[in-house]
CSV table of C-alpha atoms and ligand atoms in Angstrom, one decimal:
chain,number,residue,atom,x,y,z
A,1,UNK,CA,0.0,0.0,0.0
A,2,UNK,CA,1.5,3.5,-0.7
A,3,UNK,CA,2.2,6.5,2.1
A,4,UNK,CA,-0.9,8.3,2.1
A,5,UNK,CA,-0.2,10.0,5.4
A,6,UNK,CA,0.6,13.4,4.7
A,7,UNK,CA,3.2,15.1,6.8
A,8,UNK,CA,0.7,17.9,7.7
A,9,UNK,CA,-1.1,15.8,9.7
A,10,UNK,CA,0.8,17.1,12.9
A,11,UNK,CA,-2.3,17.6,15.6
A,12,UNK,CA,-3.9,14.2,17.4
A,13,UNK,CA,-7.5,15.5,16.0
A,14,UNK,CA,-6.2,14.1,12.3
A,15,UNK,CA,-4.4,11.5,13.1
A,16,UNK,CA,-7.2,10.0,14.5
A,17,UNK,CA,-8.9,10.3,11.2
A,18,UNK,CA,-6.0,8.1,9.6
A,19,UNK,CA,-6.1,4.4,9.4
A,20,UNK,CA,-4.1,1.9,11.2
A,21,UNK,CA,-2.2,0.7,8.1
A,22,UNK,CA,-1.4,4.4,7.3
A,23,UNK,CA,-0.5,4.5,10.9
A,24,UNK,CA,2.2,1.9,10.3
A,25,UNK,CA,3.7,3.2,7.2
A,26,UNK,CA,4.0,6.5,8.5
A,27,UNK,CA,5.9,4.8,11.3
A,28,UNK,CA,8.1,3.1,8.9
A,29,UNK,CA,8.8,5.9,7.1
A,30,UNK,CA,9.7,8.5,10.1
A,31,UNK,CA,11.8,5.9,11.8
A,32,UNK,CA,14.1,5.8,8.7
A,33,UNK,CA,14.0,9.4,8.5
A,34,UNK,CA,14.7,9.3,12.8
A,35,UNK,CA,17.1,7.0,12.4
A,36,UNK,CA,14.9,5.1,15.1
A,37,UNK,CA,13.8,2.0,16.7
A,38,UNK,CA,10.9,1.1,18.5
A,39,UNK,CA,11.0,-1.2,21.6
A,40,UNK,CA,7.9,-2.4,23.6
A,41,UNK,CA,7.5,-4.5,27.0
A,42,UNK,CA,5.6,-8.1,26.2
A,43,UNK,CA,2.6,-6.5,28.2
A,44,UNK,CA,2.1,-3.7,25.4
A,45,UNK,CA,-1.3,-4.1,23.4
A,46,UNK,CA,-1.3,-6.2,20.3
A,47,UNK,CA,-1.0,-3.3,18.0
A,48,UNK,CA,2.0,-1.6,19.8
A,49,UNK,CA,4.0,-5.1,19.5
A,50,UNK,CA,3.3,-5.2,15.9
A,51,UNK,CA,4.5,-2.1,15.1
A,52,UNK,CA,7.8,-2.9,17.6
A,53,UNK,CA,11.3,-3.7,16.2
A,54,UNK,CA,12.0,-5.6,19.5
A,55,UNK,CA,9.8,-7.3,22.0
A,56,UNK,CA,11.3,-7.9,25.7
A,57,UNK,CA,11.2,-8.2,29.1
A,58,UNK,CA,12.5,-5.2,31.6
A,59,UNK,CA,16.1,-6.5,31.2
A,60,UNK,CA,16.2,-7.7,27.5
A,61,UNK,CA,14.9,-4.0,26.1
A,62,UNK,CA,17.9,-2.1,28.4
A,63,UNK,CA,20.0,-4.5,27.1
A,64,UNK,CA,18.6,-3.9,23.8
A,65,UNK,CA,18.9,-0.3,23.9
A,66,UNK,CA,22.2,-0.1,24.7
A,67,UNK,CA,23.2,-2.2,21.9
A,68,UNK,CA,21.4,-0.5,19.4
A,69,UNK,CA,23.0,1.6,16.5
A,70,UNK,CA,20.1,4.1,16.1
A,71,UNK,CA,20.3,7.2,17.3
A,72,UNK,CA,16.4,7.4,18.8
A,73,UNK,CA,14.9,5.0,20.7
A,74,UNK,CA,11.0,5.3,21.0
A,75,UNK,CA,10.4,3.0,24.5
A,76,UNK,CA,7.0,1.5,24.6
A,77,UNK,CA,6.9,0.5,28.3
A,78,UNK,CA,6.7,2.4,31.7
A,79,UNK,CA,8.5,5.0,32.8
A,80,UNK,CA,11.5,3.3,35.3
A,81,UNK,CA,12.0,1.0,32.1
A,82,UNK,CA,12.5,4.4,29.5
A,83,UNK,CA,14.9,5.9,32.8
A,84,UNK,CA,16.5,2.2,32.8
A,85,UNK,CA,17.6,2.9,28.8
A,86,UNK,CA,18.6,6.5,29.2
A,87,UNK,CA,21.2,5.7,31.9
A,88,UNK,CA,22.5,2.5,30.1
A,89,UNK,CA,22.7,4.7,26.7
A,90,UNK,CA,23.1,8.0,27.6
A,91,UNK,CA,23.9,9.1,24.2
A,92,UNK,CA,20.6,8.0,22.7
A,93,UNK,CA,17.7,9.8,22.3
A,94,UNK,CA,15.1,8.1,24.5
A,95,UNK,CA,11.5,9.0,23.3
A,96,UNK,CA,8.3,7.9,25.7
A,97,UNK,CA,5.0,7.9,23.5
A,98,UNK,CA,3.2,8.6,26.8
A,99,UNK,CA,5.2,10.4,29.8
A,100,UNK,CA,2.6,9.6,32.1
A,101,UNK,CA,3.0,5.7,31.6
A,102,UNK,CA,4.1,4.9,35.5
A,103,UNK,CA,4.8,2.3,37.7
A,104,UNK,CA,2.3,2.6,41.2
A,105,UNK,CA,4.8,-0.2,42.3
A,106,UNK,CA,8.0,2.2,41.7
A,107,UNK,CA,6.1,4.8,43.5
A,108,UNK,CA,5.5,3.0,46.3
A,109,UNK,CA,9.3,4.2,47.6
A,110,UNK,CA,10.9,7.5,47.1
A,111,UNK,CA,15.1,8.0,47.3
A,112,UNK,CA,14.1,10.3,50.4
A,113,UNK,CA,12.2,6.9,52.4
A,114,UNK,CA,14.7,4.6,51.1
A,115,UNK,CA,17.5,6.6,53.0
A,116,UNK,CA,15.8,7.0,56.0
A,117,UNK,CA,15.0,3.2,56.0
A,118,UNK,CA,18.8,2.4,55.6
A,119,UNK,CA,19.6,4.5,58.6
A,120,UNK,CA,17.4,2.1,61.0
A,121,UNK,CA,19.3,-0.9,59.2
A,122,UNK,CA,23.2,0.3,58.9
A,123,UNK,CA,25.5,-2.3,57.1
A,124,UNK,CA,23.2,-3.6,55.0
A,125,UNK,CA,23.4,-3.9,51.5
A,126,UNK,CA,20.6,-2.9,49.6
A,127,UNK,CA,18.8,-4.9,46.5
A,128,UNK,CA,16.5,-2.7,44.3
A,129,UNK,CA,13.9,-4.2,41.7
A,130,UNK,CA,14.4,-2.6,38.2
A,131,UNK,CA,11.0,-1.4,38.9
A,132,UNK,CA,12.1,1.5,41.0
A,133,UNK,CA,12.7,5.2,40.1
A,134,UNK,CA,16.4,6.0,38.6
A,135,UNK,CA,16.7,8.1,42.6
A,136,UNK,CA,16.2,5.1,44.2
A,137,UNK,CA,18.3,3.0,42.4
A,138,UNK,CA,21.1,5.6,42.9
A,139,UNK,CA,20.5,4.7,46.6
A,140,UNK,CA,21.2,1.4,46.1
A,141,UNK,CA,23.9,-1.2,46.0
A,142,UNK,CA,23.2,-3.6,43.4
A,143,UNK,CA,19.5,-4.2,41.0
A,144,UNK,CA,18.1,-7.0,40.5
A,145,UNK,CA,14.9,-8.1,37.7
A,146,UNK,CA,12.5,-10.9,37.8
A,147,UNK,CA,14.5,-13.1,36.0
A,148,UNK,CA,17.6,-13.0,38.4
A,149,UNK,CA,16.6,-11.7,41.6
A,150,UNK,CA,17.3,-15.2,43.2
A,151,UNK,CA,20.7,-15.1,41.8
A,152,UNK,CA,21.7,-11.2,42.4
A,153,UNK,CA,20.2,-11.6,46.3
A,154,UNK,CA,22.9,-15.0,46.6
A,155,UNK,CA,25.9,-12.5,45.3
A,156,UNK,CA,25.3,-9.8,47.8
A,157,UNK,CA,27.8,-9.8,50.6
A,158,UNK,CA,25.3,-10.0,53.7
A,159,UNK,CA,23.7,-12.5,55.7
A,160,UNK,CA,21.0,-10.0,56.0
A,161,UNK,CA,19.9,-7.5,53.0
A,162,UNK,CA,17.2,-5.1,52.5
A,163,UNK,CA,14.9,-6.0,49.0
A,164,UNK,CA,12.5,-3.0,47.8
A,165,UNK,CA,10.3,-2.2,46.5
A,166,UNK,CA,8.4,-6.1,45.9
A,167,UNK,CA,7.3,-7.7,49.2
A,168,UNK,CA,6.1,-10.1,47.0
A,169,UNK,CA,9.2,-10.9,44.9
A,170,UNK,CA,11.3,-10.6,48.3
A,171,UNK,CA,9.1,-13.3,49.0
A,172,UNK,CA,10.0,-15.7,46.4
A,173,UNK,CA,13.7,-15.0,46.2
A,174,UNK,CA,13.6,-16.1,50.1
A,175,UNK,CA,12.3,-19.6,49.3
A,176,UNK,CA,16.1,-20.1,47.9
A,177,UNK,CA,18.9,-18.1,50.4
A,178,UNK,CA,19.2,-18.8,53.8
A,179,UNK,CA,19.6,-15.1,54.2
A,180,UNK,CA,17.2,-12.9,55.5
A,181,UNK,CA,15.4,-10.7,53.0
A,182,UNK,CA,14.0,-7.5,54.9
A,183,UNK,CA,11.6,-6.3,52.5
A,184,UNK,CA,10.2,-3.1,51.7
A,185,UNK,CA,5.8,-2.8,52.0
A,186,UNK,CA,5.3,-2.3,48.3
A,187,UNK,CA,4.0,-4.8,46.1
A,188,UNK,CA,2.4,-4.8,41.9
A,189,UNK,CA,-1.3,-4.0,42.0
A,190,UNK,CA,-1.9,-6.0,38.6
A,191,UNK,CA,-0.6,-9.2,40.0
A,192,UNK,CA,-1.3,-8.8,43.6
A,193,UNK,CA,-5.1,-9.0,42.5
A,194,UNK,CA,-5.0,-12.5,41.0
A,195,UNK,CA,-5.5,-14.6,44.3
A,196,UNK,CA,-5.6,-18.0,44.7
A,197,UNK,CA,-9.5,-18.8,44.4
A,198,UNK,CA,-8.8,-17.4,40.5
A,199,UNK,CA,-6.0,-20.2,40.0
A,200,UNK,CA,-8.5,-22.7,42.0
A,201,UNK,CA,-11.2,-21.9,39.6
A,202,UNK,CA,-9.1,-22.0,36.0
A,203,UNK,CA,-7.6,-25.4,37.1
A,204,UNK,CA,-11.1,-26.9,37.7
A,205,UNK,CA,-12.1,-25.5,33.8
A,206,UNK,CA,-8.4,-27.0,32.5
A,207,UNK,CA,-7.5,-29.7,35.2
A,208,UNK,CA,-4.6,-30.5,32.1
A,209,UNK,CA,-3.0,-27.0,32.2
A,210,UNK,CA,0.1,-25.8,33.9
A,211,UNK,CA,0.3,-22.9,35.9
A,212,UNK,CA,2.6,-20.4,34.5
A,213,UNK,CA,3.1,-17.1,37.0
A,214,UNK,CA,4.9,-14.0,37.6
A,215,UNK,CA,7.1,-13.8,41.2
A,216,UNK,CA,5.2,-10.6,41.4
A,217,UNK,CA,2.5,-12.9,42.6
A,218,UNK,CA,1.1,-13.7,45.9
A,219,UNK,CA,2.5,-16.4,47.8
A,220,UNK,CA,0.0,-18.7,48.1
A,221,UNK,CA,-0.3,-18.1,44.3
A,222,UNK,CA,3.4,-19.2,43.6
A,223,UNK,CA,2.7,-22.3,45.8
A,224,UNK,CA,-0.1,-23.5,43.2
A,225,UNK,CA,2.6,-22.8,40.1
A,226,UNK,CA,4.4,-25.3,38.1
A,227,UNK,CA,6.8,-22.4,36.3
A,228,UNK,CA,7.4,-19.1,38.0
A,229,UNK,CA,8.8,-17.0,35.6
A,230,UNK,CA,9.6,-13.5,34.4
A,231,UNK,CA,8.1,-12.4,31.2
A,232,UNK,CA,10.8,-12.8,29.0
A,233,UNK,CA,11.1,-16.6,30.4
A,234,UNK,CA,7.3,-16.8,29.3
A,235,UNK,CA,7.6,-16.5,26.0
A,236,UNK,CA,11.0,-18.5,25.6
A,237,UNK,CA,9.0,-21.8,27.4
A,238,UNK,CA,6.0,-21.4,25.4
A,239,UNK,CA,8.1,-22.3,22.6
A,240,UNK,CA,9.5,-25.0,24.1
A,241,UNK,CA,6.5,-26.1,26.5
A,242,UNK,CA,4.5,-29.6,24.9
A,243,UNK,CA,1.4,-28.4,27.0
A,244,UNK,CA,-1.7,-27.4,24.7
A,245,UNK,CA,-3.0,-25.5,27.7
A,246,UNK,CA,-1.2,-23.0,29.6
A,247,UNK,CA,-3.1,-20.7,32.7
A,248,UNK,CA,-1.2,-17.3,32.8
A,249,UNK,CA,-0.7,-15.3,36.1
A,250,UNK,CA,0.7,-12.0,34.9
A,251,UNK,CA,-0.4,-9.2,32.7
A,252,UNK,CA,-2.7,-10.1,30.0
A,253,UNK,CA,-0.8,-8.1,26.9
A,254,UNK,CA,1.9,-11.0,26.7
A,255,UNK,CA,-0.8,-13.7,26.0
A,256,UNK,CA,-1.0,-11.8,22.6
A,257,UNK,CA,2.5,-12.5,21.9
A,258,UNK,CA,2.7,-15.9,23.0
A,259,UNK,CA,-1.1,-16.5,21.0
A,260,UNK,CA,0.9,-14.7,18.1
A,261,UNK,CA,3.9,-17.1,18.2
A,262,UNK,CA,2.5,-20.3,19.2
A,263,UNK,CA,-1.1,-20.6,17.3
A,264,UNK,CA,-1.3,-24.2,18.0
A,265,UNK,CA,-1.1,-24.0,21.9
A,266,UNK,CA,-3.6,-22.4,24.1
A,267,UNK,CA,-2.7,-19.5,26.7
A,268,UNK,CA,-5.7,-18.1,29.2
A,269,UNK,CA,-5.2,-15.7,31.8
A,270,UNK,CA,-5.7,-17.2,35.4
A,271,UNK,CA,-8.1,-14.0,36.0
A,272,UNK,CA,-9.6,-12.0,33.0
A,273,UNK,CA,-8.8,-8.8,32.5
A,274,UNK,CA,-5.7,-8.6,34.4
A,275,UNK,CA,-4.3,-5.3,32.6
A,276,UNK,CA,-2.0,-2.7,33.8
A,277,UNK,CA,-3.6,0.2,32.9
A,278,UNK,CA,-0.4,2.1,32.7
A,279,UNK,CA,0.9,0.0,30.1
A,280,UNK,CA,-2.2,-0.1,27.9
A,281,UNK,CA,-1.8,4.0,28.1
A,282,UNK,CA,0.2,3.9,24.8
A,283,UNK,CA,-1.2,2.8,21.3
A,284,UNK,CA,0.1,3.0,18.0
A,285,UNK,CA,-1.6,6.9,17.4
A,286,UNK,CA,0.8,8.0,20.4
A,287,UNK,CA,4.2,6.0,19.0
A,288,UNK,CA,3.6,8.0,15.8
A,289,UNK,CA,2.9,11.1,17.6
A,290,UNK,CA,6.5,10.3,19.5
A,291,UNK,CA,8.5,9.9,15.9
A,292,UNK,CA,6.8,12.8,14.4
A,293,UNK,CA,7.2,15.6,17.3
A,294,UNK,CA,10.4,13.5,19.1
A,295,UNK,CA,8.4,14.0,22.6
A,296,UNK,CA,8.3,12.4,25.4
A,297,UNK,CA,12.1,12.4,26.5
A,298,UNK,CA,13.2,10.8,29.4
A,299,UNK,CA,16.4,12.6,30.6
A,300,UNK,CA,18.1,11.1,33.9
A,301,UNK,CA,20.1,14.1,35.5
A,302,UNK,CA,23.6,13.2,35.3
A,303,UNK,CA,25.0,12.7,39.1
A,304,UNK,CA,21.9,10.4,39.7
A,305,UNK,CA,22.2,8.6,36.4
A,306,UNK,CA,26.0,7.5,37.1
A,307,UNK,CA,24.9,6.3,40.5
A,308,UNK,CA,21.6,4.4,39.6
A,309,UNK,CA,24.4,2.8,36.7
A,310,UNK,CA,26.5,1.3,39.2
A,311,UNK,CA,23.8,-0.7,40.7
A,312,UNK,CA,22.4,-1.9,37.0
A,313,UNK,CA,26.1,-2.7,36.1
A,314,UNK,CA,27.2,-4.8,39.2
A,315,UNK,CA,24.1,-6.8,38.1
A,316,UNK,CA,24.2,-7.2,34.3
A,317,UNK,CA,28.2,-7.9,35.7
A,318,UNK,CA,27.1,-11.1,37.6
B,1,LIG,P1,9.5,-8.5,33.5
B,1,LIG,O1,10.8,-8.0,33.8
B,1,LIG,O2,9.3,-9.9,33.8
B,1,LIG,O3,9.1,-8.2,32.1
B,1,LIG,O4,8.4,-7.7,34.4
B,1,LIG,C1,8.2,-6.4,34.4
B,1,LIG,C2,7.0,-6.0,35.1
B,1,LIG,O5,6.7,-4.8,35.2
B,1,LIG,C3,6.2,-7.0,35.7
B,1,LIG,O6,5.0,-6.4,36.2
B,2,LIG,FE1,4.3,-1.9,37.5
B,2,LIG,FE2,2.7,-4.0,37.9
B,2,LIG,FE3,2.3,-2.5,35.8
B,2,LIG,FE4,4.5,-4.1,36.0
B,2,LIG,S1,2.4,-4.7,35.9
B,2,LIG,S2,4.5,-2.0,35.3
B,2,LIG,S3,4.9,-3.9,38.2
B,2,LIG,S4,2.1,-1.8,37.9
């Protein structure tokens, strides 16, 4: 089909009047102009992954965007994740279709809390979940994601160490250390909602399933699992998994992916509508809006930015 989106089109009130297949070669043709990728979280809605040039979990798209060769870097994800990417690749240009895509979790401790916390627990080292502001992580001694908190919590020097902001993650990663995990009160609204009676009920509609869930989950939740897994972990085992049935405990957008890339398997949320409604703030209307007005950036001032990179490097270092 041929460009018919014309470059005058620069105010949301006529974009919206353009189709989604304009939409996408518009997208294709300002991101060679750019010189510019686009990224997205596996929780982003179906037409935000199509549109993506890479698909990942929290660690895979920093890792990504530091890599990268482009110059611009339009980051469809939340906010810590965009601040993760500008402080990895401080040269890029790191473009948030929507600014106000947060994570409540990452909000749920501020640098200011985390060092008065520290004072009532001196010595200690201190683990921070990438989902945390680039302040607190500048507080912090080492990161950590949900693919290798287990394995960043056994490195850290300290028979006892201070986890924020995930109770709930802090939870899981003390099922394997004999250390003790002192955890922040914070926890993911999105998976903290899908409780046990929801696994209870799916299994008794597909007694053949595995459960598949995030370590953002509740316990009890984790103790029903067969695979707890990060998101990026997901998608690799449904390649792999022989199951035609597959209950899902973690944001709903990734069941699109693993749908898209697996059509002969079968992939249901443990509890419908399990969305994040920050993530579902961006759409393919507000990626094109990003390439064509190069808004929203995310800038990391620099003293906090080299700080908050320590802790992400002695973990992508392990
Ligand atoms: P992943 O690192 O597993 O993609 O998780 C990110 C997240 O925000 C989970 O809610
Ligand atoms: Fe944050 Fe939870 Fe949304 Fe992930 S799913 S971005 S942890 S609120």
């Amino acid at each position: 089909m041929l460009l018919v989106y014309p470059n005058s089109l620069k105010n949301e009130g006529e974009r919206k009047k353009v189709n989604k297949s304009e939409i996408e070669n518009r997208i294709e043709q300002l991101k060679k102009e750019r010189n510019a990728v686009i990224i997205a979280h596996n929780y982003q809605i179906g037409e935000v992954q199509d549109v993506a040039d890479f698909l990942g979990d929290s660690l895979q798209l920093s890792q990504e965007a530091a890599k990268l060769e482009e110059e611009v870097i339009v980051f469809c994800g939340v906010h810590f994740m965009a601040e993760t990417a500008a402080i990895l690749s401080p040269d890029k240009t790191i473009l948030m279709p929507d600014i106000d895509a947060g994570c409540p979790m990452a909000d749920m401790i501020t640098a200011s809390e985390l060092r008065d916390w520290k004072k009532q627990y001196p010595g200690r080292k201190v683990v921070c979940y990438v989902n945390t502001s680039a302040e607190v992580k500048a507080e912090c001694d080492i990161c950590c994601t949900s693919s290798n908190a287990v394995q960043v919590v056994k490195a850290v020097e300290g028979n006892e160490i201070l986890f924020v902001p995930d109770k709930n993650l802090a939870a899981y990663v003390a099922r394997f250390t004999k250390k003790k995990i002192i955890p922040w009160d914070g926890y993911c609204y999105v998976h903290n909602n899908i409780r046990l009676r929801h696994v209870r009920e799916k299994k008794e509609q597909f007694p053949e399933a595995e459960v598949w869930v995030h370590p953002e989950c509740r316990p009890e939740v984790i103790d029903m699992a067969d695979k707890v897994l990060s998101t990026g972990k997901m998608i690799k085992e449904a390649k792999i998994t022989t199951k035609a049935d597959i209950l899902i405990g973690t944001e709903s957008g990734i069941i699109y992916r693993m749908k898209k890339e697996n059509p002969d398997k079968n992939f249901h949320p443990i509890k419908e509508l399990t969305h994040c409604s920050n993530m579902k703030k961006i759409n393919v209307r507000k990626a094109l809006a990003s390439l064509e007005d190069m808004k929203y950036k995310v800038d990391v001032p620099q003293e906090i930015s080299q700080r908050a990179k320590g802790a992400i490097e002695r973990m992508v270092r392990l």
